[in-house]
PDB file of C-alpha atoms in Angstrom:
ATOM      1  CA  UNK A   1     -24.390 -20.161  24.365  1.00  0.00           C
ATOM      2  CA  UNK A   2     -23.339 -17.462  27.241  1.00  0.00           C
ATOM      3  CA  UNK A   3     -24.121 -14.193  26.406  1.00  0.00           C
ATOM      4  CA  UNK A   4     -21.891 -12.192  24.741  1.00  0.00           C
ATOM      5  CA  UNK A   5     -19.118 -10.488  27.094  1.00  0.00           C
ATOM      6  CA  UNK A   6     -19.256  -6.631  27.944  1.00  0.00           C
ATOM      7  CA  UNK A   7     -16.208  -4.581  27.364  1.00  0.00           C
ATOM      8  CA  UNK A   8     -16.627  -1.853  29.825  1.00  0.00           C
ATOM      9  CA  UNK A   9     -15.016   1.912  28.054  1.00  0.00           C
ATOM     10  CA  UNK A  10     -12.173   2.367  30.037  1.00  0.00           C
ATOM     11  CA  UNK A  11     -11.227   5.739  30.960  1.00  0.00           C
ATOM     12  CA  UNK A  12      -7.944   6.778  29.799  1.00  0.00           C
ATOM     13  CA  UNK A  13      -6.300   9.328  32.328  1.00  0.00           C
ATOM     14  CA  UNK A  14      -2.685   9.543  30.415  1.00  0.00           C
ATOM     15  CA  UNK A  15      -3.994   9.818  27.047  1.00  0.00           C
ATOM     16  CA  UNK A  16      -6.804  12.335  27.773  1.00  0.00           C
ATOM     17  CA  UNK A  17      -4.625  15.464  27.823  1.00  0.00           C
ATOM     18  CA  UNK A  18      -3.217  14.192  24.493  1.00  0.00           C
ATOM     19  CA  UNK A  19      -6.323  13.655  22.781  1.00  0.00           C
ATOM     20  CA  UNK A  20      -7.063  17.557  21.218  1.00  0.00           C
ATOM     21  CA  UNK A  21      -3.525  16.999  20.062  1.00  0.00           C
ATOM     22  CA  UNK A  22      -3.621  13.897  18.520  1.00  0.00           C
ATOM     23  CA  UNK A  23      -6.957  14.878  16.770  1.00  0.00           C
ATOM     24  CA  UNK A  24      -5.749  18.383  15.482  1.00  0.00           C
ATOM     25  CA  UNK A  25      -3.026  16.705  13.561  1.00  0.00           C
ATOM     26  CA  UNK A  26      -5.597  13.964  12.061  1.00  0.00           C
ATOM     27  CA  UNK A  27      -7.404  16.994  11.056  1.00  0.00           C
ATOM     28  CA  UNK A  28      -4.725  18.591   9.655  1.00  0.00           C
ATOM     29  CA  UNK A  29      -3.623  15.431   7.756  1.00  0.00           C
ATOM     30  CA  UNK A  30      -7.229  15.132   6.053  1.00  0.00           C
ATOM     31  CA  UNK A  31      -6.134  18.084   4.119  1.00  0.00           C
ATOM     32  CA  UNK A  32      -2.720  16.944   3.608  1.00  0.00           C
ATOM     33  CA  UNK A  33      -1.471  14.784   0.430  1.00  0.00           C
ATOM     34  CA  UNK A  34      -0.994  11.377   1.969  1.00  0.00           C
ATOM     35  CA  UNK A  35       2.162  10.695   1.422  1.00  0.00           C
ATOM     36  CA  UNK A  36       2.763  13.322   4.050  1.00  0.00           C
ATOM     37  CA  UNK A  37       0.446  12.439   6.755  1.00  0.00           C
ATOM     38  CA  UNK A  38       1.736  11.369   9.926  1.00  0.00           C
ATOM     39  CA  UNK A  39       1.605   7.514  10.923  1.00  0.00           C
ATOM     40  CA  UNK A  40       0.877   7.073  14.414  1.00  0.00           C
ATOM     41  CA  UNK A  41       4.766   6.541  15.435  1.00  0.00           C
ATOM     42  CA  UNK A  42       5.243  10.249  14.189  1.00  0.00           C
ATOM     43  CA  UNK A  43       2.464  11.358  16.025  1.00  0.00           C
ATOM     44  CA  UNK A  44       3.818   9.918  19.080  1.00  0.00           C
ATOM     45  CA  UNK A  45       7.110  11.236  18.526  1.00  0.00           C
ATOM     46  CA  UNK A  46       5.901  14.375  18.377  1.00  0.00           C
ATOM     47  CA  UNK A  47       4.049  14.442  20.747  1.00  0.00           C
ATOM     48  CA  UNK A  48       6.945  13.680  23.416  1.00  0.00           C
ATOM     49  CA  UNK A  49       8.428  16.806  21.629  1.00  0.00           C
ATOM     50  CA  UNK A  50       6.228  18.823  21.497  1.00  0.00           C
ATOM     51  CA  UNK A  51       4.100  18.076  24.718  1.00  0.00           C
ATOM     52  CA  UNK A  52       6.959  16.731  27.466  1.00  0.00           C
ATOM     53  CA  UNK A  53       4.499  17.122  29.832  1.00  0.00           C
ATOM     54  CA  UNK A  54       2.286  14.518  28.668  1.00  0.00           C
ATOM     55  CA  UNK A  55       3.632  10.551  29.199  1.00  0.00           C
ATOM     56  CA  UNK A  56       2.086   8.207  27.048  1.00  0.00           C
ATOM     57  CA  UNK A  57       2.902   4.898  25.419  1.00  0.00           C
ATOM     58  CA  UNK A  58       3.511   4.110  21.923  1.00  0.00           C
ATOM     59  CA  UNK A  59       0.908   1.564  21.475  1.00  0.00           C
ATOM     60  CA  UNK A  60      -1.320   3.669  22.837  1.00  0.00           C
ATOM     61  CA  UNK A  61      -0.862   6.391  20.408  1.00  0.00           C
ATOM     62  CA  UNK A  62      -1.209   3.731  17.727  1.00  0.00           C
ATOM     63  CA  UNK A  63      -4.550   2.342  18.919  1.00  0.00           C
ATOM     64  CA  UNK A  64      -6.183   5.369  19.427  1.00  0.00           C
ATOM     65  CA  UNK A  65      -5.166   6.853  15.989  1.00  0.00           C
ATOM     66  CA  UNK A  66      -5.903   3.413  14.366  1.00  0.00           C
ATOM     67  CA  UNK A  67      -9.875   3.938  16.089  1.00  0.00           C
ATOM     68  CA  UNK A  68      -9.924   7.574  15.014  1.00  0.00           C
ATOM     69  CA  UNK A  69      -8.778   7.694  11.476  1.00  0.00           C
ATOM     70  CA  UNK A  70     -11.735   5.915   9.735  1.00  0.00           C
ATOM     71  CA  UNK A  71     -13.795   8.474  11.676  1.00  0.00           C
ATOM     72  CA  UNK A  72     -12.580  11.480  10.620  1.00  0.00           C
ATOM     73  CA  UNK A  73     -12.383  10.110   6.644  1.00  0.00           C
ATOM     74  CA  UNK A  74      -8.851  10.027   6.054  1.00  0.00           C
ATOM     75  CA  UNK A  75      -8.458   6.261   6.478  1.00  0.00           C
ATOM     76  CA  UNK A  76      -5.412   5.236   3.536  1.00  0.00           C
ATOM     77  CA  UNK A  77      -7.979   3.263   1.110  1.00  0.00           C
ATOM     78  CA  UNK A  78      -4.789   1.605  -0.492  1.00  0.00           C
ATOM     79  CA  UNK A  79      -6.330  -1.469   1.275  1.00  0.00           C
ATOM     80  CA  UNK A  80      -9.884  -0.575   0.978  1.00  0.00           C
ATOM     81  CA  UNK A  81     -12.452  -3.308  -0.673  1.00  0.00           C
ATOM     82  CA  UNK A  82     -13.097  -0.426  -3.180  1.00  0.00           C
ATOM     83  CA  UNK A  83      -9.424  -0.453  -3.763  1.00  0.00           C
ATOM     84  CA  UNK A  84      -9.520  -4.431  -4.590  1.00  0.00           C
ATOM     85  CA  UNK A  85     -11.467  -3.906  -7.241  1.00  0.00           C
ATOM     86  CA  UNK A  86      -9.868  -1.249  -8.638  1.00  0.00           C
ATOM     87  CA  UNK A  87      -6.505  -2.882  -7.729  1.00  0.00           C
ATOM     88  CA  UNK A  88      -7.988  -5.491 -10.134  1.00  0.00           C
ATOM     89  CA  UNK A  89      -8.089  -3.183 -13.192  1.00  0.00           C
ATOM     90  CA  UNK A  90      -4.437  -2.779 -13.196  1.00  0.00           C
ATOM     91  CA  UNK A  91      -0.975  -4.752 -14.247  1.00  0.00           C
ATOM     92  CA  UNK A  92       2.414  -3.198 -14.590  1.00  0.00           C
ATOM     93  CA  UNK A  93       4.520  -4.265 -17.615  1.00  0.00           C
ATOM     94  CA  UNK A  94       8.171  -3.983 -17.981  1.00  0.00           C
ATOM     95  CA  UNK A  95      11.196  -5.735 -19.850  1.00  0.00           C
ATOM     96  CA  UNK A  96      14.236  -7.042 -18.708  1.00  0.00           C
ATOM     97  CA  UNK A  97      17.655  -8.629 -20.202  1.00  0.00           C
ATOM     98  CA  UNK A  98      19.094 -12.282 -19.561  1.00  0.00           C
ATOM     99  CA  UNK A  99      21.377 -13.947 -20.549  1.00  0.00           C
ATOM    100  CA  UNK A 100      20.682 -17.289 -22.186  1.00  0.00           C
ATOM    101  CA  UNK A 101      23.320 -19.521 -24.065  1.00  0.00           C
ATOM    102  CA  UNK A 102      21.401 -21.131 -26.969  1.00  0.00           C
ATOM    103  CA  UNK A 103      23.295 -23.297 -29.814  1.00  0.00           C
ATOM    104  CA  UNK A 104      25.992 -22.857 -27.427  1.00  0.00           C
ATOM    105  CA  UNK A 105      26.418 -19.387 -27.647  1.00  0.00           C
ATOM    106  CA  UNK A 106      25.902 -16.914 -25.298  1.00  0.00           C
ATOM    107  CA  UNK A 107      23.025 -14.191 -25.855  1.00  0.00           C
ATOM    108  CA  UNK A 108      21.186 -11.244 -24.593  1.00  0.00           C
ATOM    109  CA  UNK A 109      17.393 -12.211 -24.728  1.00  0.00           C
ATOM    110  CA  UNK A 110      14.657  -9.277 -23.736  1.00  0.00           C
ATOM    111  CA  UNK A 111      11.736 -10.608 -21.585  1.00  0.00           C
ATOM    112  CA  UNK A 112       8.423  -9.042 -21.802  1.00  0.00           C
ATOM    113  CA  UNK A 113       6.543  -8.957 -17.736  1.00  0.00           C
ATOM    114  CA  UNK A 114       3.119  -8.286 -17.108  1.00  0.00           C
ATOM    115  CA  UNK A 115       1.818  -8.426 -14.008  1.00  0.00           C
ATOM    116  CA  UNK A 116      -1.710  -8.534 -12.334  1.00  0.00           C
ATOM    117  CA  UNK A 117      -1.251  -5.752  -9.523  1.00  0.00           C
ATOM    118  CA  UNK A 118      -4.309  -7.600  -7.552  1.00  0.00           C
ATOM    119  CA  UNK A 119      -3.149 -11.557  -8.156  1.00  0.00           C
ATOM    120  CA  UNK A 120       0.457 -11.545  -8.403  1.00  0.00           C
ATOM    121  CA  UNK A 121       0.266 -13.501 -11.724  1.00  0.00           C
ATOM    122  CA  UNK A 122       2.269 -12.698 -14.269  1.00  0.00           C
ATOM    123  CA  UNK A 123       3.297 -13.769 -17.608  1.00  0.00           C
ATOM    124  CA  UNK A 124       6.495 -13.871 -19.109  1.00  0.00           C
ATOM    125  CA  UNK A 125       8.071 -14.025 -22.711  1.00  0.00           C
ATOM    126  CA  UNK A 126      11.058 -14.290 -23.937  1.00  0.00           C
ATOM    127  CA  UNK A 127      11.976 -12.104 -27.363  1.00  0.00           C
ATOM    128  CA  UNK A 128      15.436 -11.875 -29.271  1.00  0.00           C
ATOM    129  CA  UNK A 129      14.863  -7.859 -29.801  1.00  0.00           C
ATOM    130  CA  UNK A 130      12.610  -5.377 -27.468  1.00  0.00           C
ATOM    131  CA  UNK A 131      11.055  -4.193 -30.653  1.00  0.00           C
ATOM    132  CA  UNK A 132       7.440  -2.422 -30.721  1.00  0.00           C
ATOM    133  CA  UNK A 133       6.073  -5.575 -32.774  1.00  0.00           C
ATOM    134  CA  UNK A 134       7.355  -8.103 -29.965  1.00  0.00           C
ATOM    135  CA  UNK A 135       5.938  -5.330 -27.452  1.00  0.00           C
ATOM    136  CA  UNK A 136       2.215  -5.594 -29.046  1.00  0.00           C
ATOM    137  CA  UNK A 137       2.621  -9.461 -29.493  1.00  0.00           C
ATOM    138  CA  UNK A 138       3.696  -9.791 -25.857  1.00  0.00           C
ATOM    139  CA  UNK A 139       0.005  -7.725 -25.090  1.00  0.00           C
ATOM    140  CA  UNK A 140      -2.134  -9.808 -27.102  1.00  0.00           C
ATOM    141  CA  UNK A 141      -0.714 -12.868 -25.679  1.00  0.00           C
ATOM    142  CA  UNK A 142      -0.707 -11.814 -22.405  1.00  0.00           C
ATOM    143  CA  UNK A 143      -4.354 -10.609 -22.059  1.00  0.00           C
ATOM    144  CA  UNK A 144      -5.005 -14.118 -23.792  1.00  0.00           C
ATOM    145  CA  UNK A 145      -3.846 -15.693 -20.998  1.00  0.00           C
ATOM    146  CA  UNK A 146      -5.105 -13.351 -18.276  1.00  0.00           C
ATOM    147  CA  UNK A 147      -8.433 -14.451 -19.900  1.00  0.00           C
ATOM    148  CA  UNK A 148      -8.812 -11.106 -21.439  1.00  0.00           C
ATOM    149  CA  UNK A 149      -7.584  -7.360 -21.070  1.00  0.00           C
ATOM    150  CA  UNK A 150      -7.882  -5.440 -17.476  1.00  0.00           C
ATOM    151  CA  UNK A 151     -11.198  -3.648 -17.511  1.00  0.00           C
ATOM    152  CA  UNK A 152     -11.215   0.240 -16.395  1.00  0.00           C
TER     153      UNK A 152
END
């Protein structure tokens, strides 16, 4: 087998007056909720507003912030394999009309949804009335066939 194949670090002359920038709002963002952080297009726009002077590309921008953000700890964790597993704890349950015609006639019929946030799976069933008994049935059925409930 060759040996494996050094990437020399480039220097990067039009992104270097950029960089305290770019890093003071990735600072700033740590603090910030994260829905309001800036995503690297944002960044970029701004900084074309904020700094004409400075011409940089887009994907630039974005590969640089992608390389920084883990290091200064505000990576989004949405995504995270700590995430997965706690992704795996949770299911989101909901009902929802249709219309079904049954001896003929046509009827309103409630559906009970659960669904595995980490799988996609989901079970369905179908109830005459959205009542709080059908709503607990639905549960126990459901985490029967989900092979049990979602653990914490």
């Amino acid at each position: 087998m060759p040996p494996e194949r050094k990437k020399p670090e480039r220097e990067r002359p039009k992104l270097a007056p950029a960089l305290s920038f770019i890093d003071a709002i990735l600072e700033a963002d740590c603090r910030a909720p994260r829905k309001q952080r800036h995503t690297a297009h944002r960044i970029w726009t701004r900084l074309r507003q904020e700094k004409t002077e400075i011409v940089v590309g887009e994907s630039t921008v974005r590969e640089y912030v992608r390389q920084r953000k883990p290091r200064w700890g505000c990576w989004d964790t949405r995504f995270s394999s700590r995430s997965r597993t706690s992704l795996a704890t949770k299911q989101q349950v909901d009902w929802y009309e249709i219309f079904a015609e049954i001896d003929g006639q046509q009827r309103k019929i409630y559906v009970f949804c659960m669904r595995s946030m980490a799988s996609g799976a989901a079970f369905h069933r179908a109830y005459p009335h959205a009542t709080q008994q059908a709503f607990l049935e639905a549960h126990e059925l459901a985490f029967a066939w989900f092979g049990g409930p979602f653990a914490p």
